[in-house]
PDB file of C-alpha atoms in Angstrom:
ATOM      1  CA  MET A  16     -10.370   0.057 -31.861  1.00  0.00           C
ATOM      2  CA  ASN A  17      -7.573   2.028 -29.782  1.00  0.00           C
ATOM      3  CA  TYR A  18      -5.909   4.330 -32.257  1.00  0.00           C
ATOM      4  CA  TYR A  19      -3.762   5.481 -30.081  1.00  0.00           C
ATOM      5  CA  ASP A  20       0.254   4.201 -29.370  1.00  0.00           C
ATOM      6  CA  SER A  21      -0.682   2.685 -25.948  1.00  0.00           C
ATOM      7  CA  ILE A  22      -1.862   2.722 -22.481  1.00  0.00           C
ATOM      8  CA  ALA A  23      -0.256   2.221 -19.550  1.00  0.00           C
ATOM      9  CA  PHE A  24      -1.631   1.493 -16.204  1.00  0.00           C
ATOM     10  CA  TYR A  25       0.278   2.161 -12.202  1.00  0.00           C
ATOM     11  CA  MET A  26      -0.760  -1.078 -10.270  1.00  0.00           C
ATOM     12  CA  GLY A  27       1.512  -1.219  -7.784  1.00  0.00           C
ATOM     13  CA  SER A  28       3.853   1.108  -5.888  1.00  0.00           C
ATOM     14  CA  ASN A  29       6.977   1.168  -8.971  1.00  0.00           C
ATOM     15  CA  SER A  30       4.940  -0.837 -11.461  1.00  0.00           C
ATOM     16  CA  PHE A  31       3.568   0.173 -14.701  1.00  0.00           C
ATOM     17  CA  TYR A  32       1.698  -2.242 -17.345  1.00  0.00           C
ATOM     18  CA  ILE A  33       2.306  -1.009 -20.347  1.00  0.00           C
ATOM     19  CA  ASP A  34      -0.216  -2.317 -23.587  1.00  0.00           C
ATOM     20  CA  SER A  35       0.883  -1.703 -27.431  1.00  0.00           C
ATOM     21  CA  LYS A  36       0.106  -2.129 -30.204  1.00  0.00           C
ATOM     22  CA  SER A  37       3.061  -3.671 -30.965  1.00  0.00           C
ATOM     23  CA  GLU A  38       4.255  -6.115 -27.468  1.00  0.00           C
ATOM     24  CA  GLY A  39       0.564  -7.075 -25.502  1.00  0.00           C
ATOM     25  CA  LEU A  40       0.684  -6.776 -22.140  1.00  0.00           C
ATOM     26  CA  SER A  41       4.282  -5.927 -20.648  1.00  0.00           C
ATOM     27  CA  SER A  42       5.224  -4.286 -17.188  1.00  0.00           C
ATOM     28  CA  LYS A  43       8.150  -2.417 -15.883  1.00  0.00           C
ATOM     29  CA  LYS A  44       9.251  -1.031 -12.807  1.00  0.00           C
ATOM     30  CA  PHE A  45      11.256   1.112 -11.817  1.00  0.00           C
ATOM     31  CA  SER A  46      13.095   1.477  -8.271  1.00  0.00           C
ATOM     32  CA  GLN A  47      16.217   3.433  -9.194  1.00  0.00           C
ATOM     33  CA  VAL A  48      17.390   6.541 -11.372  1.00  0.00           C
ATOM     34  CA  GLU A  49      19.993   7.955 -12.015  1.00  0.00           C
ATOM     35  CA  GLY A  50      19.545  11.421  -9.758  1.00  0.00           C
ATOM     36  CA  VAL A  51      18.038  10.652  -6.873  1.00  0.00           C
ATOM     37  CA  GLU A  52      19.316   9.677  -3.534  1.00  0.00           C
ATOM     38  CA  GLY A  53      17.935   5.560  -2.979  1.00  0.00           C
ATOM     39  CA  SER A  54      15.045   3.970  -3.689  1.00  0.00           C
ATOM     40  CA  LEU A  55      11.962   5.519  -5.435  1.00  0.00           C
ATOM     41  CA  GLN A  56       8.756   5.660  -4.349  1.00  0.00           C
ATOM     42  CA  ARG A  57       5.363   6.921  -6.741  1.00  0.00           C
ATOM     43  CA  ILE A  58       3.791   9.268  -4.377  1.00  0.00           C
ATOM     44  CA  THR A  59      -0.136   8.853  -5.306  1.00  0.00           C
ATOM     45  CA  GLN A  60      -1.992   4.955  -5.888  1.00  0.00           C
ATOM     46  CA  GLY A  61      -3.647   6.634  -8.351  1.00  0.00           C
ATOM     47  CA  SER A  62      -7.404   8.135  -8.120  1.00  0.00           C
ATOM     48  CA  GLU A  63     -11.553   7.051  -7.561  1.00  0.00           C
ATOM     49  CA  PHE A  64     -11.044   8.514 -11.568  1.00  0.00           C
ATOM     50  CA  GLY A  65      -8.968   5.620 -12.538  1.00  0.00           C
ATOM     51  CA  ASN A  66      -5.730   4.921 -12.862  1.00  0.00           C
ATOM     52  CA  CYS A  67      -4.864   5.060 -16.172  1.00  0.00           C
ATOM     53  CA  LEU A  68      -1.305   7.008 -17.153  1.00  0.00           C
ATOM     54  CA  ARG A  69      -2.312   7.560 -20.857  1.00  0.00           C
ATOM     55  CA  CYS A  70      -5.387   6.299 -22.298  1.00  0.00           C
ATOM     56  CA  ALA A  71      -5.500   9.769 -24.884  1.00  0.00           C
ATOM     57  CA  ASP A  72      -2.984  11.282 -26.660  1.00  0.00           C
ATOM     58  CA  ASN A  73      -1.662  13.359 -23.855  1.00  0.00           C
ATOM     59  CA  GLU A  74       2.109  12.216 -22.531  1.00  0.00           C
ATOM     60  CA  GLN A  75       2.068  11.907 -19.270  1.00  0.00           C
ATOM     61  CA  VAL A  76       4.712  13.053 -17.161  1.00  0.00           C
ATOM     62  CA  LEU A  77       5.222  10.871 -13.784  1.00  0.00           C
ATOM     63  CA  LEU A  78       5.763  12.201 -10.273  1.00  0.00           C
ATOM     64  CA  PHE A  79       8.351  10.867  -7.698  1.00  0.00           C
ATOM     65  CA  ASN A  80      10.024  11.069  -4.863  1.00  0.00           C
ATOM     66  CA  SER A  81      12.436   8.975  -2.645  1.00  0.00           C
ATOM     67  CA  ILE A  82      12.127   7.135   0.549  1.00  0.00           C
ATOM     68  CA  GLU A  83      15.049   8.812   2.210  1.00  0.00           C
ATOM     69  CA  LYS A  84      13.889  11.988   1.064  1.00  0.00           C
ATOM     70  CA  GLN A  85      10.357  12.197   1.144  1.00  0.00           C
ATOM     71  CA  GLY A  86      10.080  16.826   0.878  1.00  0.00           C
ATOM     72  CA  ASP A  87      11.574  15.949  -2.614  1.00  0.00           C
ATOM     73  CA  TYR A  88       9.555  15.833  -5.536  1.00  0.00           C
ATOM     74  CA  TYR A  89      10.696  15.302  -8.904  1.00  0.00           C
ATOM     75  CA  PHE A  90       9.067  14.639 -12.519  1.00  0.00           C
ATOM     76  CA  LEU A  91      10.656  11.873 -13.878  1.00  0.00           C
ATOM     77  CA  GLN A  92       9.780  11.850 -17.763  1.00  0.00           C
ATOM     78  CA  ALA A  93       8.551   9.122 -20.310  1.00  0.00           C
ATOM     79  CA  GLU A  94       9.905   9.555 -24.145  1.00  0.00           C
ATOM     80  CA  LYS A  95       8.460   6.229 -24.482  1.00  0.00           C
ATOM     81  CA  LEU A  96       6.143   4.575 -22.366  1.00  0.00           C
ATOM     82  CA  GLY A  97       8.531   1.427 -21.368  1.00  0.00           C
ATOM     83  CA  GLN A  98      11.158   3.070 -22.049  1.00  0.00           C
ATOM     84  CA  ILE A  99      12.360   5.967 -19.220  1.00  0.00           C
ATOM     85  CA  ASN A 100      14.508   8.733 -19.499  1.00  0.00           C
ATOM     86  CA  ASP A 101      15.900   9.718 -15.851  1.00  0.00           C
ATOM     87  CA  GLU A 102      16.164  13.083 -16.840  1.00  0.00           C
ATOM     88  CA  LEU A 103      15.047  14.803 -13.203  1.00  0.00           C
ATOM     89  CA  ILE A 104      12.571  18.144 -12.734  1.00  0.00           C
ATOM     90  CA  ASP A 105      12.506  19.328  -9.240  1.00  0.00           C
ATOM     91  CA  PHE A 106       8.888  19.936  -8.293  1.00  0.00           C
ATOM     92  CA  GLY A 107       7.990  23.348  -8.100  1.00  0.00           C
ATOM     93  CA  LEU A 108       4.656  23.061  -6.715  1.00  0.00           C
ATOM     94  CA  SER A 109       5.586  20.806  -3.131  1.00  0.00           C
ATOM     95  CA  GLY A 110       3.212  23.116  -1.282  1.00  0.00           C
ATOM     96  CA  GLU A 111       0.516  22.046  -2.940  1.00  0.00           C
ATOM     97  CA  PHE A 112       1.270  18.329  -0.837  1.00  0.00           C
ATOM     98  CA  ALA A 113       2.319  19.750   2.156  1.00  0.00           C
ATOM     99  CA  SER A 114      -0.958  21.660   2.844  1.00  0.00           C
ATOM    100  CA  ASN A 115      -2.994  18.487   1.839  1.00  0.00           C
ATOM    101  CA  LYS A 116      -2.288  16.100   2.982  1.00  0.00           C
ATOM    102  CA  ILE A 117      -4.229  13.907   6.218  1.00  0.00           C
ATOM    103  CA  GLU A 118      -1.317  12.593   8.680  1.00  0.00           C
ATOM    104  CA  PHE A 119      -1.778  10.397  11.533  1.00  0.00           C
ATOM    105  CA  ALA A 120       1.493   9.054  13.540  1.00  0.00           C
ATOM    106  CA  ILE A 121       0.897   5.257  14.676  1.00  0.00           C
ATOM    107  CA  SER A 122       4.546   5.323  16.234  1.00  0.00           C
ATOM    108  CA  ALA A 123       7.886   7.359  16.311  1.00  0.00           C
ATOM    109  CA  LYS A 124       8.748   5.616  13.332  1.00  0.00           C
ATOM    110  CA  ASN A 125       5.513   4.771  11.683  1.00  0.00           C
ATOM    111  CA  LYS A 126       2.570   6.842   9.810  1.00  0.00           C
ATOM    112  CA  VAL A 127      -1.159   6.688   7.995  1.00  0.00           C
ATOM    113  CA  VAL A 128      -1.087   9.381   4.719  1.00  0.00           C
ATOM    114  CA  LYS A 129      -4.403  10.820   2.658  1.00  0.00           C
ATOM    115  CA  GLY A 130      -2.583  13.056   0.802  1.00  0.00           C
ATOM    116  CA  PRO A 131      -3.394  14.702  -2.314  1.00  0.00           C
ATOM    117  CA  VAL A 132      -3.432  12.806  -6.381  1.00  0.00           C
ATOM    118  CA  SER A 133      -1.769  15.143  -8.932  1.00  0.00           C
ATOM    119  CA  TYR A 134      -2.620  14.745 -12.849  1.00  0.00           C
ATOM    120  CA  ILE A 135       0.572  15.732 -14.454  1.00  0.00           C
ATOM    121  CA  GLN A 136       0.925  16.061 -18.724  1.00  0.00           C
ATOM    122  CA  LYS A 137       3.056  17.557 -21.212  1.00  0.00           C
ATOM    123  CA  ILE A 138       1.180  19.638 -23.579  1.00  0.00           C
ATOM    124  CA  GLY A 139       2.788  21.617 -25.572  1.00  0.00           C
ATOM    125  CA  ASN A 140       5.734  23.866 -24.588  1.00  0.00           C
ATOM    126  CA  ARG A 141       4.612  22.791 -20.802  1.00  0.00           C
ATOM    127  CA  TYR A 142       3.445  21.152 -17.939  1.00  0.00           C
ATOM    128  CA  LEU A 143      -0.304  21.007 -17.767  1.00  0.00           C
ATOM    129  CA  VAL A 144       0.045  20.020 -13.686  1.00  0.00           C
ATOM    130  CA  SER A 145      -4.092  19.156 -11.697  1.00  0.00           C
ATOM    131  CA  TRP A 146      -5.562  18.283  -8.791  1.00  0.00           C
ATOM    132  CA  ASP A 147      -7.856  16.196  -7.171  1.00  0.00           C
ATOM    133  CA  PHE A 148      -9.235  18.402  -4.654  1.00  0.00           C
ATOM    134  CA  GLN A 149      -9.446  22.109  -6.380  1.00  0.00           C
ATOM    135  CA  SER A 150     -10.615  23.024  -9.650  1.00  0.00           C
ATOM    136  CA  SER A 151      -7.781  25.399 -10.722  1.00  0.00           C
ATOM    137  CA  ILE A 152      -5.210  23.985 -13.244  1.00  0.00           C
ATOM    138  CA  GLN A 153      -1.739  25.208 -13.137  1.00  0.00           C
ATOM    139  CA  PHE A 154       1.261  25.366 -16.199  1.00  0.00           C
ATOM    140  CA  LEU A 155       5.234  25.309 -15.093  1.00  0.00           C
ATOM    141  CA  ASN A 156       7.634  25.475 -17.721  1.00  0.00           C
ATOM    142  CA  PHE A 157      10.074  22.912 -17.970  1.00  0.00           C
ATOM    143  CA  SER A 158      11.794  23.451 -15.321  1.00  0.00           C
ATOM    144  CA  GLY A 159       9.384  22.999 -12.866  1.00  0.00           C
ATOM    145  CA  GLU A 160       8.823  26.470 -12.511  1.00  0.00           C
ATOM    146  CA  ASN A 161       5.381  27.897 -12.348  1.00  0.00           C
ATOM    147  CA  GLU A 162       4.194  29.515 -15.010  1.00  0.00           C
ATOM    148  CA  LEU A 163       0.414  30.747 -14.918  1.00  0.00           C
ATOM    149  CA  ALA A 164      -2.580  29.449 -12.827  1.00  0.00           C
ATOM    150  CA  ILE A 165      -5.925  29.780 -14.008  1.00  0.00           C
ATOM    151  CA  ALA A 166      -8.833  29.458 -11.261  1.00  0.00           C
ATOM    152  CA  PHE A 167     -12.582  28.058 -12.437  1.00  0.00           C
ATOM    153  CA  ASN A 168     -15.698  28.691 -10.853  1.00  0.00           C
ATOM    154  CA  SER A 169     -19.000  26.497 -11.463  1.00  0.00           C
ATOM    155  CA  ASP A 170     -22.426  25.999 -11.465  1.00  0.00           C
ATOM    156  CA  PHE A 171     -22.849  23.239 -10.403  1.00  0.00           C
ATOM    157  CA  PHE A 172     -20.012  22.183  -7.258  1.00  0.00           C
ATOM    158  CA  PRO A 173     -17.571  23.956  -5.272  1.00  0.00           C
ATOM    159  CA  ASN A 174     -14.800  24.690  -6.604  1.00  0.00           C
ATOM    160  CA  ARG A 175     -12.239  22.844  -4.102  1.00  0.00           C
ATOM    161  CA  LYS A 176     -12.677  20.101  -1.156  1.00  0.00           C
ATOM    162  CA  GLY A 177     -14.254  22.813   1.642  1.00  0.00           C
ATOM    163  CA  PHE A 178     -12.495  20.335   3.836  1.00  0.00           C
ATOM    164  CA  SER A 179      -8.910  21.273   4.575  1.00  0.00           C
ATOM    165  CA  PRO A 180      -5.692  18.724   6.276  1.00  0.00           C
ATOM    166  CA  ARG A 181      -4.032  21.768   7.164  1.00  0.00           C
ATOM    167  CA  ASP A 182      -6.658  23.179   9.392  1.00  0.00           C
ATOM    168  CA  GLN A 183      -6.871  20.014  11.099  1.00  0.00           C
ATOM    169  CA  ARG A 184      -5.082  18.103  13.818  1.00  0.00           C
ATOM    170  CA  ILE A 185      -5.430  14.418  13.593  1.00  0.00           C
ATOM    171  CA  THR A 186      -5.370  13.153  17.177  1.00  0.00           C
ATOM    172  CA  ASP A 187      -5.892   9.163  16.758  1.00  0.00           C
ATOM    173  CA  HIS A 188      -6.314   6.787  14.390  1.00  0.00           C
ATOM    174  CA  GLN A 189     -10.458   7.233  14.510  1.00  0.00           C
ATOM    175  CA  ASP A 190     -10.003  10.679  14.269  1.00  0.00           C
ATOM    176  CA  PHE A 191      -7.757  10.094  11.350  1.00  0.00           C
ATOM    177  CA  THR A 192     -10.116   7.459   9.129  1.00  0.00           C
ATOM    178  CA  ALA A 193     -13.499  10.161  10.089  1.00  0.00           C
ATOM    179  CA  LYS A 194     -11.434  12.947   8.938  1.00  0.00           C
ATOM    180  CA  SER A 195     -10.206  11.125   5.424  1.00  0.00           C
ATOM    181  CA  THR A 196     -14.406   9.938   4.782  1.00  0.00           C
ATOM    182  CA  GLU A 197     -15.103  13.449   4.870  1.00  0.00           C
ATOM    183  CA  TRP A 198     -12.240  14.344   1.955  1.00  0.00           C
ATOM    184  CA  ASN A 199     -13.359  11.357   0.295  1.00  0.00           C
ATOM    185  CA  ASN A 200     -16.947  12.108  -0.140  1.00  0.00           C
ATOM    186  CA  ASP A 201     -16.488  15.650  -1.241  1.00  0.00           C
ATOM    187  CA  VAL A 202     -16.185  16.839  -4.028  1.00  0.00           C
ATOM    188  CA  SER A 203     -13.267  15.315  -6.838  1.00  0.00           C
ATOM    189  CA  PHE A 204     -11.167  16.232  -9.253  1.00  0.00           C
ATOM    190  CA  GLY A 205     -10.425  13.864 -12.646  1.00  0.00           C
ATOM    191  CA  PRO A 206      -7.898  13.709 -14.903  1.00  0.00           C
ATOM    192  CA  ILE A 207      -7.670  16.130 -17.659  1.00  0.00           C
ATOM    193  CA  TYR A 208      -7.965  14.855 -21.150  1.00  0.00           C
ATOM    194  CA  ARG A 209      -8.740  15.781 -24.815  1.00  0.00           C
ATOM    195  CA  VAL A 210     -12.005  15.028 -26.548  1.00  0.00           C
ATOM    196  CA  PRO A 211     -11.647  12.418 -28.930  1.00  0.00           C
ATOM    197  CA  GLU A 212     -11.497  13.948 -32.867  1.00  0.00           C
ATOM    198  CA  SER A 213     -11.324  17.833 -30.969  1.00  0.00           C
ATOM    199  CA  GLU A 214      -8.298  20.172 -30.093  1.00  0.00           C
ATOM    200  CA  ASN A 215     -10.739  20.758 -26.722  1.00  0.00           C
ATOM    201  CA  TYR A 216     -10.256  19.412 -23.644  1.00  0.00           C
ATOM    202  CA  PHE A 217     -12.663  18.296 -20.849  1.00  0.00           C
ATOM    203  CA  ARG A 218     -12.433  16.206 -17.378  1.00  0.00           C
ATOM    204  CA  LEU A 219     -15.291  14.776 -14.947  1.00  0.00           C
ATOM    205  CA  VAL A 220     -16.238  15.560 -11.928  1.00  0.00           C
ATOM    206  CA  LYS A 221     -17.686  13.901  -8.805  1.00  0.00           C
ATOM    207  CA  GLY A 222     -19.900  15.824  -7.212  1.00  0.00           C
ATOM    208  CA  LYS A 223     -19.911  15.750  -2.895  1.00  0.00           C
ATOM    209  CA  THR A 224     -22.022  12.849  -2.031  1.00  0.00           C
ATOM    210  CA  SER A 225     -23.327  11.395   1.128  1.00  0.00           C
ATOM    211  CA  HIS A 226     -21.383   8.188   0.931  1.00  0.00           C
ATOM    212  CA  ARG A 227     -18.673   7.393  -1.760  1.00  0.00           C
ATOM    213  CA  SER A 228     -20.346   4.320  -3.482  1.00  0.00           C
ATOM    214  CA  LYS A 229     -23.658   6.160  -4.082  1.00  0.00           C
ATOM    215  CA  LEU A 230     -22.098   8.966  -6.089  1.00  0.00           C
ATOM    216  CA  ASP A 231     -25.343  11.281  -5.235  1.00  0.00           C
ATOM    217  CA  GLY A 232     -23.683  13.971  -5.225  1.00  0.00           C
ATOM    218  CA  GLY A 233     -23.818  13.691  -9.258  1.00  0.00           C
ATOM    219  CA  ILE A 234     -20.609  13.393 -11.777  1.00  0.00           C
ATOM    220  CA  PHE A 235     -20.641  16.081 -14.654  1.00  0.00           C
ATOM    221  CA  ILE A 236     -18.210  16.656 -17.288  1.00  0.00           C
ATOM    222  CA  VAL A 237     -16.929  20.356 -17.962  1.00  0.00           C
ATOM    223  CA  ILE A 238     -15.462  21.171 -21.590  1.00  0.00           C
ATOM    224  CA  PHE A 239     -12.176  23.869 -21.699  1.00  0.00           C
ATOM    225  CA  ASP A 240     -11.261  24.926 -25.607  1.00  0.00           C
ATOM    226  CA  SER A 241      -7.512  24.300 -26.759  1.00  0.00           C
ATOM    227  CA  GLU A 242      -6.597  27.152 -24.599  1.00  0.00           C
ATOM    228  CA  PHE A 243      -8.481  26.170 -21.331  1.00  0.00           C
ATOM    229  CA  ASN A 244     -10.843  29.002 -21.360  1.00  0.00           C
ATOM    230  CA  PHE A 245     -13.799  27.075 -20.136  1.00  0.00           C
ATOM    231  CA  LEU A 246     -16.494  26.371 -22.568  1.00  0.00           C
ATOM    232  CA  ALA A 247     -19.805  24.077 -20.949  1.00  0.00           C
ATOM    233  CA  GLU A 248     -20.019  21.643 -17.979  1.00  0.00           C
ATOM    234  CA  LYS A 249     -23.318  19.761 -17.692  1.00  0.00           C
ATOM    235  CA  LEU A 250     -24.539  16.690 -15.106  1.00  0.00           C
ATOM    236  CA  ILE A 251     -24.157  13.275 -17.462  1.00  0.00           C
ATOM    237  CA  ASN A 252     -24.830  10.753 -14.912  1.00  0.00           C
ATOM    238  CA  ALA A 253     -28.538  12.095 -13.780  1.00  0.00           C
ATOM    239  CA  ASP A 254     -30.195   8.774 -16.302  1.00  0.00           C
ATOM    240  CA  THR A 255     -27.636   6.277 -15.592  1.00  0.00           C
ATOM    241  CA  PRO A 256     -27.267   6.143 -12.210  1.00  0.00           C
ATOM    242  CA  GLU A 257     -25.125   3.178 -12.442  1.00  0.00           C
ATOM    243  CA  MET A 258     -22.393   5.326 -14.618  1.00  0.00           C
ATOM    244  CA  GLY A 259     -18.923   5.100 -12.221  1.00  0.00           C
ATOM    245  CA  LEU A 260     -16.119   7.339 -12.360  1.00  0.00           C
ATOM    246  CA  GLU A 261     -13.388   5.252 -14.026  1.00  0.00           C
ATOM    247  CA  TYR A 262     -13.196   5.706 -17.337  1.00  0.00           C
ATOM    248  CA  PHE A 263     -10.729   5.891 -20.380  1.00  0.00           C
ATOM    249  CA  VAL A 264     -10.508   7.649 -24.153  1.00  0.00           C
ATOM    250  CA  LEU A 265     -10.143   6.778 -27.136  1.00  0.00           C
ATOM    251  CA  LYS A 266     -10.753   6.880 -30.106  1.00  0.00           C
ATOM    252  CA  SER A 267     -14.602   6.662 -30.757  1.00  0.00           C
ATOM    253  CA  GLY A 268     -15.505   8.109 -27.716  1.00  0.00           C
ATOM    254  CA  ILE A 269     -14.831   8.181 -23.502  1.00  0.00           C
ATOM    255  CA  TYR A 270     -15.692   5.246 -21.884  1.00  0.00           C
ATOM    256  CA  ILE A 271     -17.108   5.009 -18.558  1.00  0.00           C
ATOM    257  CA  LYS A 272     -17.337   2.150 -16.738  1.00  0.00           C
ATOM    258  CA  ARG A 273     -20.856   1.262 -15.483  1.00  0.00           C
ATOM    259  CA  VAL A 274     -21.053  -0.429 -11.899  1.00  0.00           C
ATOM    260  CA  THR A 275     -21.563  -3.236 -10.987  1.00  0.00           C
ATOM    261  CA  ASP A 276     -21.300  -6.133  -7.893  1.00  0.00           C
ATOM    262  CA  SER A 277     -21.026  -9.348 -11.322  1.00  0.00           C
ATOM    263  CA  GLU A 278     -17.249  -9.904 -11.753  1.00  0.00           C
ATOM    264  CA  ASP A 279     -17.809 -11.541 -14.708  1.00  0.00           C
ATOM    265  CA  LEU A 280     -19.684  -8.525 -16.051  1.00  0.00           C
ATOM    266  CA  LEU A 281     -17.867  -5.979 -17.631  1.00  0.00           C
ATOM    267  CA  ARG A 282     -20.094  -2.672 -19.170  1.00  0.00           C
ATOM    268  CA  TYR A 283     -19.197   0.772 -20.280  1.00  0.00           C
ATOM    269  CA  TYR A 284     -21.715   3.859 -20.893  1.00  0.00           C
ATOM    270  CA  ARG A 285     -20.013   5.303 -23.968  1.00  0.00           C
ATOM    271  CA  LEU A 286     -20.179   9.134 -24.159  1.00  0.00           C
ATOM    272  CA  ILE A 287     -19.365  11.056 -27.507  1.00  0.00           C
ATOM    273  CA  PHE A 288     -19.778  14.248 -28.744  1.00  0.00           C
TER     274      PHE A 288
END
């Protein structure tokens, strides 16, 4: 069913599993790249919308930092999945990480961190950057410099998480856990993909929930045109309470995972336009 070249999943600290028509399931691990001091460390662990790096015709860009230089972020370009080009571009929005990160120091050398998730991809001659904590998107040129920011407002959900890490002071691990839960339960924004068989784009949004697993705040789909002008938004799980957040995109539709307690069942809702 999949007419795209390949699907890639991020599985571990630096491991990527690539499923292509010609090669089947294979794995690739990245630890050293020319131009970066020390070992690479991926900045995010995937998001609640799944960890598929490429499940549509968008060319994804991987975001890394180094273990030795935690404050420096780079784009690692993948011209072809499974073949990494070691061209590195300084990330021009590093301040977004610093100001939207919950952190608690366990000791002088160890800390636990809850950070934002970024989604980065090539669209035309620019990078599109979106985040899990806000609806706005930003376009960067290929040097990593900010070119354009677009803000969106909704009739159904706020345009960003109400919880602000930059205003919080973490006092102990219990406090860190409580604030992390508040962050998780708040509104959350998924990656942007192209609508199957269309020039339009879409993203899924999770409304604020009373408990993360209940999804009682609703799941919404937001549609943009080819220039990322807002077109429409709609609640999609009113009649499907078992709809989850993980999804992938095929030519035949958007497949959203159905939540189940059974390890033997893997079912999806198909969303078509």
